[in-house]
């Protein structure tokens, strides 16, 4: 049995940064994101009688990435065993390719585990609802739970495996303009950075408390289709995340001087009436949100800082082939 799935990255407007349960990947607070329409990951999973293999972007993946893939496939084998399927004993040949940059703050782990969850569940013959697929993807990389969802997603933090999943929400149409100032892999992974922040940053509890409040405000702003409020909440929240991260010991810095220059440029855009707001994940690249009609003007203003990509809301993870 074999299946191929495709998934897109997502960029959070309300960020996930901190776990309540490291093994189950239950976050300490909920989050909210837009799924992108570019930079897809396409992953095929074919069952074999041997051990698991993992090829990423045309080459055999390193031992760490392969071990993480096998650990994830073990979860799928557990589900197959619970369903009484003999695929529970099978190995898998996983072949994955990213259309966007890998591990540089453009959420390749989100699209990667969303595509892997979708393809693997089908290849192993495990039937899962979209909520169950979101929960499964979460175990690979927390933010992957949101890449199952079309357009805009809220990930409910929950307090257990069963209650921590993403689902769709409606939000006004918007564009994202990403500025890739550095496409090489980041020095501190999200996983390590989150643990260090929780264990050493004195502002961690305040960050979690404010994220809970911001998510509620964001959901209200989305329901009211209030783009200005969504933008303001997004930008303030991103700065708070980088502040709590910066306060770790030893300090962690994901933003680069160019990132700060882009934040300045976005402030200047607003002062001249171009309504744009900026955010950044665990890396130096900046993502600017704006109304769809303003995307070309925003892109023109920041083109000098790096590679520009413009995104619309995109589709959740889906199967593209089953054999
Ligand atoms: O899912 P992870 O472990 O790659 O963490 C994602 C962390 C951020 O991208 C910084 C925030 C988010 O909510 O996507």
PDB file of N, CA and C in Angstrom, residues 116-158:
ATOM      1  N   UNK A 116       3.212  13.941   6.042  1.00  0.00           N
ATOM      2  CA  UNK A 116       3.566  12.581   6.469  1.00  0.00           C
ATOM      3  C   UNK A 116       2.399  11.908   7.201  1.00  0.00           C
ATOM      4  N   UNK A 117       1.738  12.648   8.092  1.00  0.00           N
ATOM      5  CA  UNK A 117       0.595  12.071   8.823  1.00  0.00           C
ATOM      6  C   UNK A 117      -0.485  11.621   7.848  1.00  0.00           C
ATOM      7  N   UNK A 118      -0.778  12.469   6.866  1.00  0.00           N
ATOM      8  CA  UNK A 118      -1.863  12.189   5.921  1.00  0.00           C
ATOM      9  C   UNK A 118      -1.517  10.986   5.041  1.00  0.00           C
ATOM     10  N   UNK A 119      -0.276  10.970   4.513  1.00  0.00           N
ATOM     11  CA  UNK A 119       0.119   9.860   3.635  1.00  0.00           C
ATOM     12  C   UNK A 119       0.279   8.563   4.431  1.00  0.00           C
ATOM     13  N   UNK A 120       0.898   8.643   5.617  1.00  0.00           N
ATOM     14  CA  UNK A 120       1.170   7.423   6.388  1.00  0.00           C
ATOM     15  C   UNK A 120      -0.120   6.778   6.885  1.00  0.00           C
ATOM     16  N   UNK A 121      -1.071   7.588   7.368  1.00  0.00           N
ATOM     17  CA  UNK A 121      -2.330   7.009   7.861  1.00  0.00           C
ATOM     18  C   UNK A 121      -2.978   6.184   6.753  1.00  0.00           C
ATOM     19  N   UNK A 122      -2.993   6.730   5.529  1.00  0.00           N
ATOM     20  CA  UNK A 122      -3.623   6.015   4.410  1.00  0.00           C
ATOM     21  C   UNK A 122      -2.816   4.779   4.026  1.00  0.00           C
ATOM     22  N   UNK A 123      -1.482   4.931   3.932  1.00  0.00           N
ATOM     23  CA  UNK A 123      -0.658   3.781   3.526  1.00  0.00           C
ATOM     24  C   UNK A 123      -0.793   2.621   4.518  1.00  0.00           C
ATOM     25  N   UNK A 124      -0.882   2.925   5.810  1.00  0.00           N
ATOM     26  CA  UNK A 124      -1.014   1.866   6.822  1.00  0.00           C
ATOM     27  C   UNK A 124      -2.464   1.402   6.990  1.00  0.00           C
ATOM     28  N   UNK A 125      -3.391   2.040   6.258  1.00  0.00           N
ATOM     29  CA  UNK A 125      -4.792   1.622   6.301  1.00  0.00           C
ATOM     30  C   UNK A 125      -5.546   2.054   7.544  1.00  0.00           C
ATOM     31  N   UNK A 126      -5.033   3.120   8.219  1.00  0.00           N
ATOM     32  CA  UNK A 126      -5.670   3.603   9.440  1.00  0.00           C
ATOM     33  C   UNK A 126      -6.651   4.709   9.052  1.00  0.00           C
ATOM     34  N   UNK A 127      -7.915   4.542   9.388  1.00  0.00           N
ATOM     35  CA  UNK A 127      -8.900   5.568   9.019  1.00  0.00           C
ATOM     36  C   UNK A 127      -9.035   6.586  10.132  1.00  0.00           C
ATOM     37  N   UNK A 128      -8.727   7.856   9.826  1.00  0.00           N
ATOM     38  CA  UNK A 128      -8.763   8.902  10.841  1.00  0.00           C
ATOM     39  C   UNK A 128      -9.628  10.067  10.369  1.00  0.00           C
ATOM     40  N   UNK A 129     -10.341  10.678  11.299  1.00  0.00           N
ATOM     41  CA  UNK A 129     -11.095  11.906  11.004  1.00  0.00           C
ATOM     42  C   UNK A 129     -10.101  13.058  10.881  1.00  0.00           C
ATOM     43  N   UNK A 130     -10.555  14.219  10.419  1.00  0.00           N
ATOM     44  CA  UNK A 130      -9.610  15.336  10.293  1.00  0.00           C
ATOM     45  C   UNK A 130      -9.092  15.776  11.667  1.00  0.00           C
ATOM     46  N   UNK A 131      -9.917  15.658  12.682  1.00  0.00           N
ATOM     47  CA  UNK A 131      -9.450  15.993  14.040  1.00  0.00           C
ATOM     48  C   UNK A 131      -8.370  15.010  14.495  1.00  0.00           C
ATOM     49  N   UNK A 132      -8.576  13.729  14.212  1.00  0.00           N
ATOM     50  CA  UNK A 132      -7.570  12.723  14.599  1.00  0.00           C
ATOM     51  C   UNK A 132      -6.264  12.906  13.812  1.00  0.00           C
ATOM     52  N   UNK A 133      -6.381  13.297  12.542  1.00  0.00           N
ATOM     53  CA  UNK A 133      -5.164  13.556  11.756  1.00  0.00           C
ATOM     54  C   UNK A 133      -4.415  14.759  12.308  1.00  0.00           C
ATOM     55  N   UNK A 134      -5.138  15.780  12.741  1.00  0.00           N
ATOM     56  CA  UNK A 134      -4.506  16.963  13.336  1.00  0.00           C
ATOM     57  C   UNK A 134      -3.762  16.567  14.615  1.00  0.00           C
ATOM     58  N   UNK A 135      -4.379  15.706  15.411  1.00  0.00           N
ATOM     59  CA  UNK A 135      -3.732  15.236  16.649  1.00  0.00           C
ATOM     60  C   UNK A 135      -2.485  14.433  16.337  1.00  0.00           C
ATOM     61  N   UNK A 136      -2.572  13.591  15.295  1.00  0.00           N
ATOM     62  CA  UNK A 136      -1.412  12.775  14.907  1.00  0.00           C
ATOM     63  C   UNK A 136      -0.270  13.675  14.418  1.00  0.00           C
ATOM     64  N   UNK A 137      -0.564  14.619  13.534  1.00  0.00           N
ATOM     65  CA  UNK A 137       0.469  15.527  13.006  1.00  0.00           C
ATOM     66  C   UNK A 137       1.140  16.301  14.137  1.00  0.00           C
ATOM     67  N   UNK A 138       0.358  16.694  15.136  1.00  0.00           N
ATOM     68  CA  UNK A 138       0.867  17.417  16.310  1.00  0.00           C
ATOM     69  C   UNK A 138       2.004  16.679  16.987  1.00  0.00           C
ATOM     70  N   UNK A 139       1.957  15.335  16.981  1.00  0.00           N
ATOM     71  CA  UNK A 139       2.991  14.551  17.653  1.00  0.00           C
ATOM     72  C   UNK A 139       4.330  14.624  16.925  1.00  0.00           C
ATOM     73  N   UNK A 140       4.303  14.994  15.633  1.00  0.00           N
ATOM     74  CA  UNK A 140       5.548  15.151  14.880  1.00  0.00           C
ATOM     75  C   UNK A 140       6.162  16.515  15.130  1.00  0.00           C
ATOM     76  N   UNK A 141       5.348  17.540  14.995  1.00  0.00           N
ATOM     77  CA  UNK A 141       5.772  18.929  15.227  1.00  0.00           C
ATOM     78  C   UNK A 141       4.498  19.673  15.575  1.00  0.00           C
ATOM     79  N   UNK A 142       4.499  20.382  16.702  1.00  0.00           N
ATOM     80  CA  UNK A 142       3.247  20.984  17.186  1.00  0.00           C
ATOM     81  C   UNK A 142       2.505  21.761  16.111  1.00  0.00           C
ATOM     82  N   UNK A 143       3.231  22.635  15.415  1.00  0.00           N
ATOM     83  CA  UNK A 143       2.571  23.504  14.443  1.00  0.00           C
ATOM     84  C   UNK A 143       2.012  22.723  13.256  1.00  0.00           C
ATOM     85  N   UNK A 144       2.445  21.485  13.057  1.00  0.00           N
ATOM     86  CA  UNK A 144       1.910  20.667  11.959  1.00  0.00           C
ATOM     87  C   UNK A 144       0.416  20.395  12.144  1.00  0.00           C
ATOM     88  N   UNK A 145      -0.046  20.404  13.396  1.00  0.00           N
ATOM     89  CA  UNK A 145      -1.486  20.184  13.640  1.00  0.00           C
ATOM     90  C   UNK A 145      -2.321  21.199  12.866  1.00  0.00           C
ATOM     91  N   UNK A 146      -1.769  22.413  12.667  1.00  0.00           N
ATOM     92  CA  UNK A 146      -2.539  23.484  11.999  1.00  0.00           C
ATOM     93  C   UNK A 146      -2.474  23.373  10.482  1.00  0.00           C
ATOM     94  N   UNK A 147      -1.455  22.674   9.929  1.00  0.00           N
ATOM     95  CA  UNK A 147      -1.347  22.558   8.465  1.00  0.00           C
ATOM     96  C   UNK A 147      -2.330  21.542   7.884  1.00  0.00           C
ATOM     97  N   UNK A 148      -3.079  20.847   8.735  1.00  0.00           N
ATOM     98  CA  UNK A 148      -4.165  19.996   8.241  1.00  0.00           C
ATOM     99  C   UNK A 148      -5.342  20.832   7.763  1.00  0.00           C
ATOM    100  N   UNK A 149      -5.366  22.095   8.181  1.00  0.00           N
ATOM    101  CA  UNK A 149      -6.585  22.909   8.080  1.00  0.00           C
ATOM    102  C   UNK A 149      -6.496  23.888   6.905  1.00  0.00           C
ATOM    103  N   UNK A 150      -7.596  24.028   6.157  1.00  0.00           N
ATOM    104  CA  UNK A 150      -7.681  25.021   5.073  1.00  0.00           C
ATOM    105  C   UNK A 150      -7.668  26.437   5.644  1.00  0.00           C
ATOM    106  N   UNK A 151      -6.965  27.332   4.998  1.00  0.00           N
ATOM    107  CA  UNK A 151      -7.024  28.776   5.230  1.00  0.00           C
ATOM    108  C   UNK A 151      -6.595  29.183   6.659  1.00  0.00           C
ATOM    109  N   UNK A 152      -7.522  29.288   7.592  1.00  0.00           N
ATOM    110  CA  UNK A 152      -7.179  29.775   8.932  1.00  0.00           C
ATOM    111  C   UNK A 152      -7.522  28.714   9.980  1.00  0.00           C
ATOM    112  N   UNK A 153      -6.611  28.526  10.941  1.00  0.00           N
ATOM    113  CA  UNK A 153      -6.796  27.468  11.940  1.00  0.00           C
ATOM    114  C   UNK A 153      -6.598  27.999  13.342  1.00  0.00           C
ATOM    115  N   UNK A 154      -7.354  27.467  14.268  1.00  0.00           N
ATOM    116  CA  UNK A 154      -7.048  27.642  15.691  1.00  0.00           C
ATOM    117  C   UNK A 154      -6.638  26.270  16.219  1.00  0.00           C
ATOM    118  N   UNK A 155      -5.558  26.250  16.977  1.00  0.00           N
ATOM    119  CA  UNK A 155      -5.125  25.008  17.651  1.00  0.00           C
ATOM    120  C   UNK A 155      -5.508  25.175  19.120  1.00  0.00           C
ATOM    121  N   UNK A 156      -6.473  24.395  19.555  1.00  0.00           N
ATOM    122  CA  UNK A 156      -6.883  24.418  20.957  1.00  0.00           C
ATOM    123  C   UNK A 156      -5.804  23.715  21.771  1.00  0.00           C
ATOM    124  N   UNK A 157      -5.278  24.408  22.792  1.00  0.00           N
ATOM    125  CA  UNK A 157      -4.198  23.819  23.587  1.00  0.00           C
ATOM    126  C   UNK A 157      -4.630  22.469  24.159  1.00  0.00           C
ATOM    127  N   UNK A 158      -5.832  22.438  24.726  1.00  0.00           N
ATOM    128  CA  UNK A 158      -6.303  21.204  25.361  1.00  0.00           C
ATOM    129  C   UNK A 158      -5.459  20.840  26.560  1.00  0.00           C
TER     130      UNK A 158
END
